[in-house]
PDB file of C-alpha atoms in Angstrom:
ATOM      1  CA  UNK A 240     -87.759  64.190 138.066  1.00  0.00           C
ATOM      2  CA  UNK A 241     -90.463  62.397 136.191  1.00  0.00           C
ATOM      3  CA  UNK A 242     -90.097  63.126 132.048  1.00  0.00           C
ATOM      4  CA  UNK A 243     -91.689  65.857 130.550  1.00  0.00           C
ATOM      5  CA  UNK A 244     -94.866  64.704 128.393  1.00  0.00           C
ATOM      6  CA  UNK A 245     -94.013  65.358 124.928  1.00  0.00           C
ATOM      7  CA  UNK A 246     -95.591  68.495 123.125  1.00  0.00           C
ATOM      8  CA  UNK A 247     -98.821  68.253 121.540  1.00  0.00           C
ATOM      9  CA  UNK A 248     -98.643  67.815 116.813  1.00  0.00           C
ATOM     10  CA  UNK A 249     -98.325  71.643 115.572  1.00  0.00           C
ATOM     11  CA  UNK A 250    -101.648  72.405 114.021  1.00  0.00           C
ATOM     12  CA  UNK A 251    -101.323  73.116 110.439  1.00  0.00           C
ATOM     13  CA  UNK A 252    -102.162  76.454 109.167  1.00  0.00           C
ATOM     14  CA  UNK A 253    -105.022  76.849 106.628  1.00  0.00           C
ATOM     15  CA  UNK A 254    -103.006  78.464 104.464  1.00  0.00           C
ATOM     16  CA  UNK A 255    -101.536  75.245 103.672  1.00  0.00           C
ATOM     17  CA  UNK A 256    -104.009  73.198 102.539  1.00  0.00           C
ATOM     18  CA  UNK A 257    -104.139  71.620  99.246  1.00  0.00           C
ATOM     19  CA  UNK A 258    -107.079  71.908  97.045  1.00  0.00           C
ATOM     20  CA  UNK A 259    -107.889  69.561  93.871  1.00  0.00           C
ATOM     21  CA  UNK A 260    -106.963  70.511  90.314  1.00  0.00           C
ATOM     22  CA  UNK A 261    -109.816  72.285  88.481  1.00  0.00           C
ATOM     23  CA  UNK A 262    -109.412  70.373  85.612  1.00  0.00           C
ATOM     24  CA  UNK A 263    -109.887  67.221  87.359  1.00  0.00           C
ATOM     25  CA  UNK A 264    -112.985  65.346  87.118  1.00  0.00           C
ATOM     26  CA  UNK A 265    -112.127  61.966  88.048  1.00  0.00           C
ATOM     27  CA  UNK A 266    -114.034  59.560  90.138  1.00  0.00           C
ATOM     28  CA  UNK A 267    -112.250  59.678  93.888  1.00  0.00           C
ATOM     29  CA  UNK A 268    -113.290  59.439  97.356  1.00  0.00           C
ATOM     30  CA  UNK A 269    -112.587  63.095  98.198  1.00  0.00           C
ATOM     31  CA  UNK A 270    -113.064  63.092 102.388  1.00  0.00           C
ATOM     32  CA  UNK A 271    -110.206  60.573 102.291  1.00  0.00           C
ATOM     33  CA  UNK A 272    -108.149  61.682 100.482  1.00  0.00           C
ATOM     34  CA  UNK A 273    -108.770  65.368 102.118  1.00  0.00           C
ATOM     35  CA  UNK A 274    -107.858  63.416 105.411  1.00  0.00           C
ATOM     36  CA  UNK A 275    -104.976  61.926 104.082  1.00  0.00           C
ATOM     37  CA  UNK A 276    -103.657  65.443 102.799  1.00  0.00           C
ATOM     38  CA  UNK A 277    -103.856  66.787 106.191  1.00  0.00           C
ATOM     39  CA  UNK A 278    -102.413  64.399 107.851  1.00  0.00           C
ATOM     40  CA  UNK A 279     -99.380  64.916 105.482  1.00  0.00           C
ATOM     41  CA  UNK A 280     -99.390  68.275 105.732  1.00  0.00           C
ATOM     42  CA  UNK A 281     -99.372  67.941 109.309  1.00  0.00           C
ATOM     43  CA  UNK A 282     -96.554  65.439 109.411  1.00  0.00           C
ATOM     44  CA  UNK A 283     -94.670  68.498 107.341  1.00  0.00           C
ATOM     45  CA  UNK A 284     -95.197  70.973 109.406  1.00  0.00           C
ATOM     46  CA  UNK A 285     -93.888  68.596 112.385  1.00  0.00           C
ATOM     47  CA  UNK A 286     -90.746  67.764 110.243  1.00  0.00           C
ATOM     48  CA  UNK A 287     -91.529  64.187 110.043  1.00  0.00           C
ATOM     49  CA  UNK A 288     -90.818  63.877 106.322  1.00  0.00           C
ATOM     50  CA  UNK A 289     -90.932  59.936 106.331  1.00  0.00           C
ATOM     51  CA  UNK A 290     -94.336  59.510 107.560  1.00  0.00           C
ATOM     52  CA  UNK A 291     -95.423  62.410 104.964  1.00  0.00           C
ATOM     53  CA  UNK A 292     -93.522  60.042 101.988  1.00  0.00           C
ATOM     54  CA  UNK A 293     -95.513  57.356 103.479  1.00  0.00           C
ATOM     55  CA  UNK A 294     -98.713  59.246 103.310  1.00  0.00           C
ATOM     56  CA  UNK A 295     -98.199  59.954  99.847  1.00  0.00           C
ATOM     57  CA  UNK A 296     -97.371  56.625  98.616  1.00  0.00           C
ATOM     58  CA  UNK A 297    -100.929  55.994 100.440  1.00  0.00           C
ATOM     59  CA  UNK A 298    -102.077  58.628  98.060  1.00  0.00           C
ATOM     60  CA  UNK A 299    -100.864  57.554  95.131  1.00  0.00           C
ATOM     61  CA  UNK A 300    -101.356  53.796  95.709  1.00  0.00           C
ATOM     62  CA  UNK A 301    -104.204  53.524  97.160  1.00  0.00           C
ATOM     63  CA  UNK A 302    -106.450  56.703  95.439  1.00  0.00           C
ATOM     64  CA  UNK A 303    -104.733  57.495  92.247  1.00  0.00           C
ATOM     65  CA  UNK A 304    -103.989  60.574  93.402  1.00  0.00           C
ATOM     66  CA  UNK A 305    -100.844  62.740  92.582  1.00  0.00           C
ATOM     67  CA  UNK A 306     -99.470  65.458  94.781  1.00  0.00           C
ATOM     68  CA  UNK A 307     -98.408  68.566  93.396  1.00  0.00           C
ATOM     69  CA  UNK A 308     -96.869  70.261  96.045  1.00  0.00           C
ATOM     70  CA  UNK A 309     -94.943  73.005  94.417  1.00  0.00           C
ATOM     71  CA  UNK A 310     -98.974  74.329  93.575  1.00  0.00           C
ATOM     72  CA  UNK A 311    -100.873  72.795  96.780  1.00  0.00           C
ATOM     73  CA  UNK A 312    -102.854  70.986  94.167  1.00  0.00           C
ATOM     74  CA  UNK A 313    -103.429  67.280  93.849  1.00  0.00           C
ATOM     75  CA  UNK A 314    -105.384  65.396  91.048  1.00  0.00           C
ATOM     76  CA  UNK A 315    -106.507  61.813  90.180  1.00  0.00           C
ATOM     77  CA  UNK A 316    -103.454  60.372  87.852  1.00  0.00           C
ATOM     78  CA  UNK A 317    -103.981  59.151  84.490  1.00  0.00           C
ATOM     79  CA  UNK A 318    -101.366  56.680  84.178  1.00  0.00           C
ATOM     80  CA  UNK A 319    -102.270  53.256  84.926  1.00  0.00           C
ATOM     81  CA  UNK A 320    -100.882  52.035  88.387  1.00  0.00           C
ATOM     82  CA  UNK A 321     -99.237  48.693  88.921  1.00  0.00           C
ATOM     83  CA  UNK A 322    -101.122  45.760  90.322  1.00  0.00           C
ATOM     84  CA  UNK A 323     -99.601  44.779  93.835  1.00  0.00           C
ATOM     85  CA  UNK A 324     -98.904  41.508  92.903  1.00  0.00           C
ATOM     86  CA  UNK A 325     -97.568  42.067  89.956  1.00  0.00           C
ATOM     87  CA  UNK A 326    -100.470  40.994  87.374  1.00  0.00           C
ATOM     88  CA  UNK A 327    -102.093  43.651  85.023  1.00  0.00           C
ATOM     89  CA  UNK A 328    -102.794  46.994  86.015  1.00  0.00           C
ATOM     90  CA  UNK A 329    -105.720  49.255  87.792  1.00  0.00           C
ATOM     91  CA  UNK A 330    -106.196  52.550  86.135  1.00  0.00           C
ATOM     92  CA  UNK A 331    -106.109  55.774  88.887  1.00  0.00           C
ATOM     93  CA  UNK A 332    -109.756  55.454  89.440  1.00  0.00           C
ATOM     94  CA  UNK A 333    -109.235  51.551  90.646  1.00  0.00           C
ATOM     95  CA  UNK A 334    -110.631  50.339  87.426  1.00  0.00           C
ATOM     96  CA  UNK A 335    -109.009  46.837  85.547  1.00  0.00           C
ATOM     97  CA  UNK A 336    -107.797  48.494  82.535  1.00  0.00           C
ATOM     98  CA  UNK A 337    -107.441  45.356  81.020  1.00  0.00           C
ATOM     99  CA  UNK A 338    -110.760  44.134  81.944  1.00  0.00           C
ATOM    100  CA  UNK A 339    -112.497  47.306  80.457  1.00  0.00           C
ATOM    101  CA  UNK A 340    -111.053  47.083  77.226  1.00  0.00           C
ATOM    102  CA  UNK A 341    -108.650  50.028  77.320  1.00  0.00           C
ATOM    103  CA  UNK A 342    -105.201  48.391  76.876  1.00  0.00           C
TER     104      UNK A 342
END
């Protein structure tokens, strides 16, 4: 007997969406990073916890953007982030810190 096809991704409930911290005002590009949430979440809910870690290493790298998950919340960090190769460092928002005078 041919294989069964595998089972269509769970949807994820609305209930378990994450929405951004009111006190955060910093510059992001909100649809992706919105996108990126889901897709996490989704990964969750399908139980495959890896590609959520990878999703929010995406986050964090690549928007600034710390996941609270304990509130659903997430928010633009404040901490500078390390430069991929290893040179200075890009504040959450992408911006040279150095550069910009805030070090």
């Amino acid at each position: 007997a041919p294989p069964l096809p595998a089972a269509p991704p769970a949807s994820v409930p609305p209930r378990y969406g994450y929405t951004r911290d009111a006190t955060d005002s910093a510059p992001v590009n909100v649809p992706a990073v919105e996108t990126l949430l889901a897709d996490r979440m989704s990964a969750k809910f399908n139980r495959d916890f890896d590609r959520a870690d990878e999703l929010r290493e995406v986050l964090r790298r690549q928007h600034g953007v710390e996941v609270q998950d304990t509130y659903k919340t997430w928010r633009v960090a404040t901490r500078a982030l390390p430069r991929p190769n290893g040179g200075g460092s890009v504040g959450a928002a992408g911006i040279d810190v150095e550069a910009a005078g805030w070090r």
